[in-house]
Short mmCIF file of C-alpha atoms and ligand atoms in Angstrom, two decimals:
data_model
loop_
_atom_site.label_atom_id
_atom_site.label_comp_id
_atom_site.label_asym_id
_atom_site.label_seq_id
_atom_site.Cartn_x
_atom_site.Cartn_y
_atom_site.Cartn_z
CA UNK A 358 -74.10 -58.43 -89.82
CA UNK A 359 -73.24 -59.76 -93.27
CA UNK A 360 -70.57 -62.21 -94.31
CA UNK A 361 -69.50 -61.95 -97.94
CA UNK A 362 -67.17 -64.13 -99.94
CA UNK A 363 -65.11 -62.25 -102.50
CA UNK A 364 -63.92 -63.77 -105.76
CA UNK A 365 -60.94 -61.63 -106.66
CA UNK A 366 -57.76 -63.50 -105.64
CA UNK A 367 -55.69 -60.32 -105.54
CA UNK A 368 -58.14 -58.47 -103.37
CA UNK A 369 -57.85 -58.09 -99.64
CA UNK A 370 -58.06 -61.36 -97.74
CA UNK A 371 -60.21 -59.86 -95.04
CA UNK A 372 -62.15 -56.64 -95.14
CA UNK A 373 -63.90 -55.53 -91.98
CA UNK A 374 -66.26 -52.61 -92.36
CA UNK A 375 -68.23 -50.68 -89.78
CA UNK A 376 -68.11 -53.55 -87.34
CA UNK A 377 -70.08 -53.07 -84.19
CA UNK A 378 -70.61 -55.37 -81.26
CA UNK A 379 -72.72 -55.07 -78.18
CA UNK A 380 -72.60 -57.72 -75.49
CA UNK A 381 -76.16 -58.23 -74.37
CA UNK A 382 -77.05 -57.82 -70.77
CA UNK A 383 -80.32 -59.28 -69.59
CA UNK A 384 -82.83 -56.48 -70.04
CA UNK A 385 -80.18 -53.76 -69.81
CA UNK A 386 -78.81 -51.60 -72.57
CA UNK A 387 -75.86 -53.92 -73.19
CA UNK A 388 -72.17 -53.17 -73.40
CA UNK A 389 -70.94 -51.49 -76.55
CA UNK A 390 -67.51 -53.03 -77.14
CA UNK A 391 -66.79 -52.38 -80.83
CA UNK A 392 -67.99 -49.47 -82.90
CA UNK A 393 -67.25 -48.69 -86.53
CA UNK A 394 -64.21 -50.95 -86.71
CA UNK A 395 -62.60 -50.93 -90.14
CA UNK A 396 -59.59 -52.95 -91.17
CA UNK A 397 -58.10 -54.75 -94.14
CA UNK A 398 -55.75 -57.71 -94.29
CA UNK A 399 -53.79 -58.00 -97.51
CA UNK A 400 -51.89 -61.02 -98.82
CA UNK A 401 -48.30 -61.24 -97.62
CA UNK A 402 -48.52 -59.07 -94.55
CA UNK A 403 -48.41 -59.43 -90.79
CA UNK A 404 -50.69 -56.85 -89.23
CA UNK A 405 -50.54 -55.96 -85.56
CA UNK A 406 -53.50 -54.86 -83.52
CA UNK A 407 -52.17 -52.94 -80.57
CA UNK A 408 -54.56 -51.97 -77.85
CA UNK A 409 -55.18 -51.94 -74.17
CA UNK A 410 -56.77 -54.62 -72.09
CA UNK A 411 -60.53 -54.70 -72.40
CA UNK A 412 -60.59 -52.66 -75.59
CA UNK A 413 -62.31 -55.44 -77.52
CA UNK A 414 -59.40 -56.99 -79.40
CA UNK A 415 -60.46 -60.57 -78.65
CA UNK A 416 -64.03 -59.73 -79.55
CA UNK A 417 -62.84 -58.47 -82.94
CA UNK A 418 -60.72 -61.56 -83.53
CA UNK A 419 -63.49 -63.91 -82.51
CA UNK A 420 -65.79 -62.11 -84.93
CA UNK A 421 -63.37 -62.56 -87.82
CA UNK A 422 -62.89 -66.20 -86.87
CA UNK A 423 -66.63 -66.68 -86.95
CA UNK A 424 -66.79 -67.72 -83.30
CA UNK A 425 -69.25 -64.98 -82.46
CA UNK A 426 -71.71 -63.02 -84.55
CA UNK A 427 -71.15 -59.30 -84.27
CA UNK A 428 -74.13 -57.03 -83.83
CA UNK A 429 -73.52 -55.01 -86.99
CA UNK A 430 -71.21 -54.21 -89.88
CA UNK A 431 -69.64 -56.57 -92.36
CA UNK A 432 -66.74 -58.99 -92.60
CA UNK A 433 -65.72 -59.98 -96.10
CA UNK A 434 -63.34 -62.90 -96.52
CA UNK A 435 -61.91 -63.47 -99.98
CA UNK A 436 -63.00 -66.71 -101.53
CA UNK A 437 -59.42 -67.35 -102.59
CA UNK A 438 -58.48 -67.69 -98.94
CA UNK A 439 -61.04 -70.39 -98.31
CA UNK A 440 -59.36 -73.73 -98.58
CA UNK A 441 -59.57 -76.52 -96.06
CA UNK A 442 -60.45 -74.47 -93.03
CA UNK A 443 -63.93 -73.15 -92.71
CA UNK A 444 -63.62 -69.51 -93.78
CA UNK A 445 -59.87 -70.08 -94.33
CA UNK A 446 -59.26 -68.63 -90.90
CA UNK A 447 -57.55 -70.19 -87.89
CA UNK A 448 -57.01 -68.78 -84.46
CA UNK A 449 -54.30 -69.19 -81.82
CA UNK A 450 -55.46 -68.34 -78.33
CA UNK A 451 -53.61 -66.71 -75.49
CA UNK A 452 -54.46 -69.48 -73.06
CA UNK A 453 -53.48 -72.56 -74.94
CA UNK A 454 -56.95 -74.08 -74.85
CA UNK A 455 -55.75 -77.67 -75.23
CA UNK A 456 -57.69 -80.72 -74.16
CA UNK A 457 -55.79 -82.14 -71.18
CA UNK A 458 -57.00 -85.69 -71.80
CA UNK A 459 -55.74 -85.77 -75.39
CA UNK A 460 -52.17 -86.27 -76.56
CA UNK A 461 -50.37 -83.65 -78.64
CA UNK A 462 -51.18 -85.67 -81.75
CA UNK A 463 -54.88 -85.86 -80.93
CA UNK A 464 -55.07 -82.21 -79.94
CA UNK A 465 -53.62 -81.18 -83.27
CA UNK A 466 -55.65 -83.67 -85.29
CA UNK A 467 -58.92 -82.57 -83.78
CA UNK A 468 -59.46 -79.67 -86.17
CA UNK A 469 -59.21 -81.99 -89.16
CA UNK A 470 -61.65 -84.49 -87.75
CA UNK A 471 -64.22 -81.74 -87.53
CA UNK A 472 -63.69 -81.13 -91.25
CA UNK A 473 -64.23 -84.75 -92.17
CA UNK A 474 -60.75 -85.26 -93.65
CA UNK A 475 -60.08 -89.00 -94.23
CA UNK A 476 -58.01 -90.69 -91.51
CA UNK A 477 -54.83 -91.37 -93.47
CA UNK A 478 -54.55 -87.84 -94.86
CA UNK A 479 -55.43 -86.51 -91.46
CA UNK A 480 -52.56 -88.33 -89.79
CA UNK A 481 -50.10 -87.26 -92.47
CA UNK A 482 -51.02 -83.62 -92.22
CA UNK A 483 -51.01 -83.72 -88.43
CA UNK A 484 -47.51 -85.17 -88.32
CA UNK A 485 -46.34 -82.59 -90.84
CA UNK A 486 -47.74 -79.73 -88.76
CA UNK A 487 -46.17 -81.15 -85.59
CA UNK A 488 -42.86 -81.48 -87.37
CA UNK A 489 -43.02 -77.97 -88.80
CA UNK A 490 -43.66 -76.40 -85.45
CA UNK A 491 -40.80 -78.24 -83.73
CA UNK A 492 -42.83 -80.70 -81.69
CA UNK A 493 -41.23 -83.79 -83.17
CA UNK A 494 -40.96 -86.51 -80.54
CA UNK A 495 -43.76 -85.08 -78.41
CA UNK A 496 -46.62 -86.61 -80.39
CA UNK A 497 -47.73 -88.83 -77.54
CA UNK A 498 -47.16 -86.43 -74.67
CA UNK A 499 -50.08 -84.96 -72.77
CA UNK A 500 -50.37 -81.19 -72.33
CA UNK A 501 -49.51 -81.36 -68.64
CA UNK A 502 -46.12 -82.86 -69.51
CA UNK A 503 -45.26 -79.85 -71.66
CA UNK A 504 -43.82 -76.44 -70.82
CA UNK A 505 -45.84 -73.34 -71.67
CA UNK A 506 -43.77 -72.78 -74.77
CA UNK A 507 -44.38 -76.31 -76.02
CA UNK A 508 -48.09 -76.02 -75.30
CA UNK A 509 -48.29 -72.86 -77.36
CA UNK A 510 -46.50 -74.71 -80.15
CA UNK A 511 -49.31 -77.28 -79.99
CA UNK A 512 -51.79 -74.40 -80.23
CA UNK A 513 -49.96 -73.14 -83.30
CA UNK A 514 -49.75 -76.60 -84.90
CA UNK A 515 -53.46 -77.06 -84.32
CA UNK A 516 -54.16 -73.75 -86.03
CA UNK A 517 -51.91 -74.60 -88.98
CA UNK A 518 -53.05 -78.17 -89.58
CA UNK A 519 -56.27 -77.01 -91.19
CA UNK A 520 -54.14 -75.07 -93.68
CA UNK A 521 -55.74 -71.69 -93.20
CA UNK A 522 -54.89 -68.69 -95.34
CA UNK A 523 -55.37 -66.32 -92.48
CA UNK A 524 -53.92 -66.81 -89.03
CA UNK A 525 -55.42 -64.85 -86.16
CA UNK A 526 -53.24 -64.74 -83.08
CA UNK A 527 -54.66 -63.45 -79.82
CA UNK A 528 -51.72 -62.43 -77.61
CA UNK A 529 -50.07 -65.78 -78.34
CA UNK A 530 -46.85 -65.03 -76.48
CA UNK A 531 -48.13 -63.15 -73.46
CA UNK A 532 -48.49 -66.17 -71.19
CA UNK A 533 -44.90 -67.26 -71.82
CA UNK A 534 -41.70 -66.27 -70.08
CA UNK A 535 -39.53 -63.73 -71.86
CA UNK A 536 -37.01 -66.12 -73.41
CA UNK A 537 -39.55 -68.72 -74.51
CA UNK A 538 -41.69 -66.02 -76.06
CA UNK A 539 -38.74 -64.66 -78.02
CA UNK A 540 -37.84 -68.13 -79.32
CA UNK A 541 -41.38 -68.69 -80.50
CA UNK A 542 -41.55 -65.30 -82.20
CA UNK A 543 -38.30 -65.94 -84.02
CA UNK A 544 -39.39 -69.43 -85.09
CA UNK A 545 -42.71 -68.13 -86.34
CA UNK A 546 -41.03 -65.31 -88.29
CA UNK A 547 -38.60 -67.82 -89.82
CA UNK A 548 -41.44 -70.08 -90.94
CA UNK A 549 -43.24 -67.05 -92.32
CA UNK A 550 -40.31 -65.62 -94.25
CA UNK A 551 -39.33 -69.03 -95.61
CA UNK A 552 -42.88 -69.49 -96.82
CA UNK A 553 -43.20 -72.82 -95.05
CA UNK A 554 -46.72 -72.20 -93.85
CA UNK A 555 -49.77 -71.99 -96.07
CA UNK A 556 -50.62 -68.75 -94.30
CA UNK A 557 -51.04 -65.69 -96.50
CA UNK A 558 -51.61 -63.15 -93.77
CA UNK A 559 -51.36 -62.93 -90.00
CA UNK A 560 -53.35 -60.68 -87.70
CA UNK A 561 -51.51 -60.46 -84.40
CA UNK A 562 -53.22 -59.00 -81.35
CA UNK A 563 -50.84 -57.73 -78.72
CA UNK A 564 -50.43 -55.08 -76.09
CA UNK A 565 -46.65 -55.31 -76.39
CA UNK A 566 -45.31 -52.49 -78.56
CA UNK A 567 -41.90 -54.08 -79.10
CA UNK A 568 -43.48 -57.33 -80.19
CA UNK A 569 -45.60 -55.45 -82.71
CA UNK A 570 -42.59 -53.58 -84.10
CA UNK A 571 -40.54 -56.76 -84.21
CA UNK A 572 -43.09 -58.78 -86.12
CA UNK A 573 -45.45 -56.61 -88.10
CA UNK A 574 -45.52 -54.87 -91.45
CA UNK A 575 -48.32 -52.65 -90.27
CA UNK A 576 -49.58 -51.80 -86.84
CA UNK A 577 -53.14 -50.72 -86.13
CA UNK A 578 -53.68 -48.74 -82.97
CA UNK A 579 -56.86 -49.87 -81.30
CA UNK A 580 -58.51 -47.55 -78.81
CA UNK A 581 -61.03 -48.36 -76.09
CA UNK A 582 -64.58 -47.51 -75.11
CA UNK A 583 -65.74 -48.45 -77.63
CA UNK A 584 -62.95 -50.29 -79.42
CA UNK A 585 -62.02 -48.92 -82.82
CA UNK A 586 -58.97 -48.57 -85.03
CA UNK A 587 -57.66 -45.04 -84.55
CA UNK A 588 -54.31 -45.11 -86.25
CA UNK A 589 -52.03 -47.03 -88.53
CA UNK A 590 -48.25 -47.24 -88.58
CA UNK A 591 -46.23 -48.82 -91.35
CA UNK A 592 -43.13 -50.64 -90.20
CA UNK A 593 -40.55 -50.41 -92.96
CA UNK A 594 -37.57 -51.67 -90.97
CA UNK A 595 -35.65 -54.41 -92.79
CA UNK A 596 -35.90 -57.96 -91.38
CA UNK A 597 -34.56 -59.52 -89.29
CA UNK A 598 -35.14 -56.62 -86.95
CA UNK A 599 -33.00 -55.78 -83.97
CA UNK A 600 -34.52 -54.38 -80.84
CA UNK A 601 -31.50 -52.25 -80.03
CA UNK A 602 -31.27 -50.61 -83.43
CA UNK A 603 -31.86 -46.84 -83.13
CA UNK A 604 -34.60 -46.89 -85.79
CA UNK A 605 -36.34 -49.71 -83.89
CA UNK A 606 -36.13 -47.75 -80.62
CA UNK A 607 -37.37 -44.57 -82.29
CA UNK A 608 -40.42 -46.33 -83.68
CA UNK A 609 -41.23 -47.95 -80.34
CA UNK A 610 -41.01 -44.51 -78.69
CA UNK A 611 -43.17 -42.98 -81.36
CA UNK A 612 -45.89 -45.59 -80.92
CA UNK A 613 -45.63 -45.28 -77.17
CA UNK A 614 -46.18 -41.55 -77.51
CA UNK A 615 -49.17 -42.08 -79.78
CA UNK A 616 -50.76 -44.49 -77.37
CA UNK A 617 -50.20 -42.22 -74.41
CA UNK A 618 -51.25 -39.06 -76.24
CA UNK A 619 -53.99 -37.14 -74.51
CA UNK A 620 -55.62 -33.92 -75.57
CA UNK A 621 -53.08 -31.28 -74.56
CA UNK A 622 -53.74 -28.72 -71.86
CA UNK A 623 -54.09 -29.05 -68.10
CA UNK A 624 -57.44 -30.11 -66.66
CA UNK A 625 -59.54 -27.18 -65.53
CA UNK A 626 -59.47 -26.96 -61.75
CA UNK A 627 -62.76 -27.82 -60.13
CA UNK A 628 -64.07 -29.46 -63.27
CA UNK A 629 -64.70 -33.15 -63.28
CA UNK A 630 -62.00 -34.95 -65.22
CA UNK A 631 -63.11 -37.67 -67.62
CA UNK A 632 -63.66 -40.93 -65.82
CA UNK A 633 -64.91 -39.30 -62.64
CA UNK A 634 -68.57 -40.24 -62.83
CA UNK A 635 -70.27 -42.74 -60.56
CA UNK A 636 -70.74 -45.13 -63.45
CA UNK A 637 -67.19 -45.04 -64.72
CA UNK A 638 -65.04 -48.11 -64.43
CA UNK A 639 -61.97 -47.93 -62.23
CA UNK A 640 -58.82 -49.90 -62.76
CA UNK A 641 -57.60 -51.75 -59.73
CA UNK A 642 -54.17 -50.24 -59.15
CA UNK A 643 -52.80 -50.96 -55.70
CA UNK A 644 -52.00 -48.05 -53.42
CA UNK A 645 -48.44 -49.38 -53.26
CA UNK A 646 -48.14 -48.95 -56.99
CA UNK A 647 -49.69 -45.49 -56.83
CA UNK A 648 -47.34 -44.30 -54.11
CA UNK A 649 -44.41 -45.97 -55.85
CA UNK A 650 -45.22 -44.03 -59.00
CA UNK A 651 -45.57 -40.75 -57.10
CA UNK A 652 -42.17 -41.41 -55.51
CA UNK A 653 -40.54 -42.29 -58.83
CA UNK A 654 -41.93 -39.12 -60.39
CA UNK A 655 -40.99 -36.92 -57.45
CA UNK A 656 -37.41 -38.20 -57.31
CA UNK A 657 -34.61 -36.96 -59.52
CA UNK A 658 -34.09 -36.92 -62.44
CA UNK A 659 -37.82 -36.41 -62.93
CA UNK A 660 -38.42 -33.89 -60.13
CA UNK A 661 -42.14 -34.05 -60.64
CA UNK A 662 -42.40 -34.09 -64.44
CA UNK A 663 -41.73 -36.87 -66.92
CA UNK A 664 -42.26 -37.88 -70.48
CA UNK A 665 -44.49 -40.97 -70.41
CA UNK A 666 -42.51 -42.80 -73.10
CA UNK A 667 -39.21 -42.19 -71.31
CA UNK A 668 -40.73 -43.06 -67.96
CA UNK A 669 -42.13 -46.32 -69.35
CA UNK A 670 -38.72 -47.26 -70.62
CA UNK A 671 -37.01 -46.35 -67.34
CA UNK A 672 -39.48 -48.41 -65.34
CA UNK A 673 -39.62 -51.14 -68.00
CA UNK A 674 -43.37 -50.85 -68.23
CA UNK A 675 -45.60 -51.44 -71.20
CA UNK A 676 -47.92 -48.59 -72.14
CA UNK A 677 -50.70 -50.97 -71.19
CA UNK A 678 -49.36 -51.10 -67.65
CA UNK A 679 -48.24 -47.51 -67.23
CA UNK A 680 -51.30 -45.74 -68.63
CA UNK A 681 -53.85 -47.02 -66.12
CA UNK A 682 -51.50 -45.92 -63.32
CA UNK A 683 -51.10 -42.46 -64.86
CA UNK A 684 -54.85 -42.24 -65.37
CA UNK A 685 -55.60 -43.26 -61.83
CA UNK A 686 -53.17 -40.65 -60.48
CA UNK A 687 -54.89 -38.11 -62.70
CA UNK A 688 -58.31 -39.19 -61.52
CA UNK A 689 -57.17 -38.71 -57.93
CA UNK A 690 -55.66 -35.32 -58.88
CA UNK A 691 -52.21 -36.48 -57.91
CA UNK A 692 -51.00 -35.93 -61.45
CA UNK A 693 -51.90 -34.06 -64.60
CA UNK A 694 -51.40 -35.72 -67.94
CA UNK A 695 -51.15 -33.47 -70.99
CA UNK A 696 -49.98 -34.87 -74.29
CA UNK A 697 -47.22 -37.26 -73.33
CA UNK A 698 -46.18 -35.34 -70.22
CA UNK A 699 -47.14 -36.38 -66.74
CA UNK A 700 -46.73 -33.85 -63.94
CA UNK A 701 -47.28 -34.30 -60.23
CA UNK A 702 -49.72 -31.88 -58.61
CA UNK A 703 -48.80 -29.95 -55.43
CA UNK A 704 -50.82 -32.40 -53.23
CA UNK A 705 -48.80 -35.27 -54.73
CA UNK A 706 -45.61 -33.45 -53.72
CA UNK A 707 -47.01 -33.16 -50.21
CA UNK A 708 -47.96 -36.83 -50.32
CA UNK A 709 -44.42 -37.73 -51.27
CA UNK A 710 -43.02 -35.76 -48.34
CA UNK A 711 -45.60 -36.94 -45.76
CA UNK A 712 -45.32 -39.74 -43.21
CA UNK A 713 -47.59 -42.81 -43.28
CA UNK A 714 -50.53 -41.15 -41.52
CA UNK A 715 -50.19 -37.92 -43.43
CA UNK A 716 -50.26 -39.90 -46.67
CA UNK A 717 -53.38 -41.79 -45.66
CA UNK A 718 -55.18 -38.56 -44.77
CA UNK A 719 -54.29 -36.92 -48.05
CA UNK A 720 -55.30 -40.00 -49.97
CA UNK A 721 -58.62 -40.13 -48.08
CA UNK A 722 -59.37 -36.48 -48.94
CA UNK A 723 -58.68 -37.04 -52.62
CA UNK A 724 -60.52 -40.34 -52.73
CA UNK A 725 -63.68 -38.81 -51.28
CA UNK A 726 -63.42 -35.68 -53.40
CA UNK A 727 -62.63 -37.21 -56.77
CA UNK A 728 -63.92 -40.78 -56.79
CA UNK A 729 -67.72 -40.47 -56.59
CA UNK A 730 -68.16 -44.18 -55.90
CA UNK A 731 -65.99 -43.95 -52.78
CA UNK A 732 -67.93 -40.92 -51.57
CA UNK A 733 -71.20 -42.68 -52.40
CA UNK A 734 -70.31 -45.79 -50.39
CA UNK A 735 -69.18 -43.65 -47.49
CA UNK A 736 -72.39 -41.60 -47.58
CA UNK A 737 -74.58 -44.70 -47.59
CA UNK A 738 -72.67 -46.10 -44.61
CA UNK A 739 -72.92 -42.79 -42.76
CA UNK A 740 -76.66 -42.64 -43.39
CA UNK A 741 -77.48 -46.12 -42.21
CA UNK A 742 -77.98 -46.59 -38.49
CA UNK A 743 -76.12 -49.90 -38.72
CA UNK A 744 -73.28 -48.26 -40.67
CA UNK A 745 -73.25 -51.35 -42.84
CA UNK A 746 -74.24 -52.20 -46.38
CA UNK A 747 -73.92 -55.34 -48.51
CA UNK A 748 -71.50 -54.95 -51.41
CA UNK A 749 -74.13 -56.28 -53.82
CA UNK A 750 -76.00 -53.03 -53.35
CA UNK A 751 -73.16 -51.17 -55.09
CA UNK A 752 -72.25 -54.00 -57.44
CA UNK A 753 -75.80 -54.01 -58.84
CA UNK A 754 -75.66 -50.26 -59.35
CA UNK A 755 -72.38 -50.56 -61.21
CA UNK A 756 -73.70 -53.32 -63.44
CA UNK A 757 -76.22 -50.89 -64.84
CA UNK A 758 -73.26 -49.12 -66.39
CA UNK A 759 -70.73 -51.83 -67.14
CA UNK A 760 -70.12 -55.56 -67.51
CA UNK A 761 -69.91 -57.80 -64.47
CA UNK A 762 -66.12 -58.07 -64.75
CA UNK A 763 -65.66 -54.35 -64.84
CA UNK A 764 -68.09 -53.83 -61.97
CA UNK A 765 -66.10 -56.28 -59.89
CA UNK A 766 -62.78 -54.69 -60.75
CA UNK A 767 -64.19 -51.24 -60.00
CA UNK A 768 -65.41 -52.45 -56.64
CA UNK A 769 -62.06 -54.15 -55.95
CA UNK A 770 -60.31 -50.86 -56.69
CA UNK A 771 -62.50 -48.83 -54.40
CA UNK A 772 -62.26 -51.45 -51.64
CA UNK A 773 -58.48 -51.44 -51.66
CA UNK A 774 -58.24 -47.64 -51.82
CA UNK A 775 -60.93 -47.18 -49.18
CA UNK A 776 -59.21 -49.62 -46.84
CA UNK A 777 -55.87 -47.89 -47.25
CA UNK A 778 -57.46 -44.49 -46.69
CA UNK A 779 -59.47 -45.92 -43.78
CA UNK A 780 -62.69 -44.33 -44.99
CA UNK A 781 -64.58 -47.61 -44.68
CA UNK A 782 -63.98 -51.30 -44.07
CA UNK A 783 -64.96 -54.26 -46.18
CA UNK A 784 -65.49 -57.82 -44.95
CA UNK A 785 -64.73 -60.35 -47.62
CA UNK A 786 -66.59 -63.26 -46.00
CA UNK A 787 -69.82 -61.31 -45.61
CA UNK A 788 -69.23 -59.28 -48.79
CA UNK A 789 -70.23 -56.26 -46.76
CA UNK A 790 -69.04 -52.69 -46.27
CA UNK A 791 -69.02 -51.06 -42.87
CA UNK A 792 -67.70 -48.13 -40.92
CA UNK A 793 -65.42 -50.16 -38.77
CA UNK A 794 -64.34 -47.19 -36.85
CA UNK A 795 -66.83 -44.44 -37.64
CA UNK A 796 -65.19 -41.07 -37.31
P1 LIG B 1291 -57.68 -58.24 -73.09
O1 LIG B 1291 -56.52 -57.41 -73.56
O2 LIG B 1291 -57.84 -58.15 -71.60
O3 LIG B 1291 -57.68 -59.61 -73.62
P2 LIG B 1291 -59.59 -57.44 -75.10
O4 LIG B 1291 -59.14 -56.18 -75.74
O5 LIG B 1291 -59.33 -58.71 -75.78
O6 LIG B 1291 -59.00 -57.48 -73.62
P3 LIG B 1291 -62.35 -58.31 -74.99
O7 LIG B 1291 -62.01 -59.59 -74.35
O8 LIG B 1291 -62.75 -58.31 -76.41
O9 LIG B 1291 -61.15 -57.25 -74.81
O10 LIG B 1291 -63.48 -57.62 -74.11
C1 LIG B 1291 -63.94 -56.31 -74.37
C2 LIG B 1291 -65.05 -55.97 -73.38
O11 LIG B 1291 -66.14 -56.85 -73.55
C3 LIG B 1291 -64.66 -56.09 -71.92
O12 LIG B 1291 -65.34 -55.06 -71.24
C4 LIG B 1291 -65.20 -57.44 -71.51
O13 LIG B 1291 -65.50 -57.43 -70.13
C5 LIG B 1291 -66.44 -57.53 -72.35
N1 LIG B 1291 -66.78 -58.92 -72.71
C6 LIG B 1291 -65.98 -59.80 -73.32
N2 LIG B 1291 -66.62 -60.98 -73.54
C7 LIG B 1291 -67.86 -60.81 -73.05
C8 LIG B 1291 -69.02 -61.64 -72.98
N3 LIG B 1291 -69.01 -62.88 -73.47
N4 LIG B 1291 -70.12 -61.12 -72.40
C9 LIG B 1291 -70.15 -59.86 -71.91
N5 LIG B 1291 -69.11 -59.02 -71.95
C10 LIG B 1291 -67.98 -59.47 -72.52
MG1 LIG B 1292 -58.25 -60.39 -75.27
#
């Protein structure tokens, strides 16, 4: 991994080329999170990075911020952007990451202390940043006295006080309630368009399509496994933008469709769909959500078929939320996803019409047939005289393929589905699987 400092002031502020990152895993092969990531940040633009959870967005941002050293590739930061802040880059985190024992003033000032700025200048710049971000009067408050919105303002002030050229924002509004988030977005856009901040470019990570369209000049679509930039959309809508404007809606729909796009064509019957191997991570979607989605799709006006973008809008779901549900239904062969169309399979229609027991039986059949991990756990329990097995046995197996977090989520998914289907039981206290009621 090389870090270069460019001289040309007009050149890109940040140029990421062929970035690759593997999280090491003691002895194992490691987890490839980023591969061949390329992106450019130019002066005067807000760029969105839109991708699903776990795709490596934070890893990319942390690499650009210099908080971690990527395994390979290069990150060039123009020398012109390097002022006070090391690298000229500041980052705002999703979780506000404030020190609870320090006041607002001290939390903001901290970054400058690290840079060795003299005390009087430090105080002046801190107060200016606090003022700019609308925290006037809260200088001596402690984080716990502040609302989420105010805390994120502290996070923003702390990022700005070092006068960076490049602001990296990692889902900065996602932990806030809807109204607070909107206020903060608007305030930030106002500061940006009035040129009140020293910032020359913002890279905004989000999984919220509307937020990206509202704020960005360019949106990069980031795909998963491994994370890479797979598409770019220019947003030419005039500012300020209005969410209800037809052109705004059309763009949101278009991006939605791009993110939900799958290779067209129905899956071949009898052939394993992608994501059906023993070592593939599962997303923990509750069976309530799965049956709710089957019901919503089966009911009119959908009658078994829907356009994913339209469905997302009807159910007020982000692509990030809807896609894992659609994928899980597809994995279980309760739905087929082709392009942006999702279609219930005949068993899903039967599931919709069945009573509670009928549903459980159908779910159990599909779980054992199409989720190899569920079948594997069941087989191990059947084979053992005790009909019991510690969960660590399966967790360790999974960790050969994926990170600890993913292994746990995969196990959580299979536990909740297996319990619902009554194909095995799991005791939380003992962390142990069993055939409670071997059949
Ligand atoms: P989210 O939208 O949930 O914030 P993200 O796109 O920011 O996700 P990252 O946090 O970059 O994704 O994580 C990408 C992958 O790397 C995930 O599989 C995660 O479990 C893994 N990962 C992240 N940090 C580490 C780490 N320090 N060690 C090992 N694996 C990690
Ligand atoms: Mg993240």
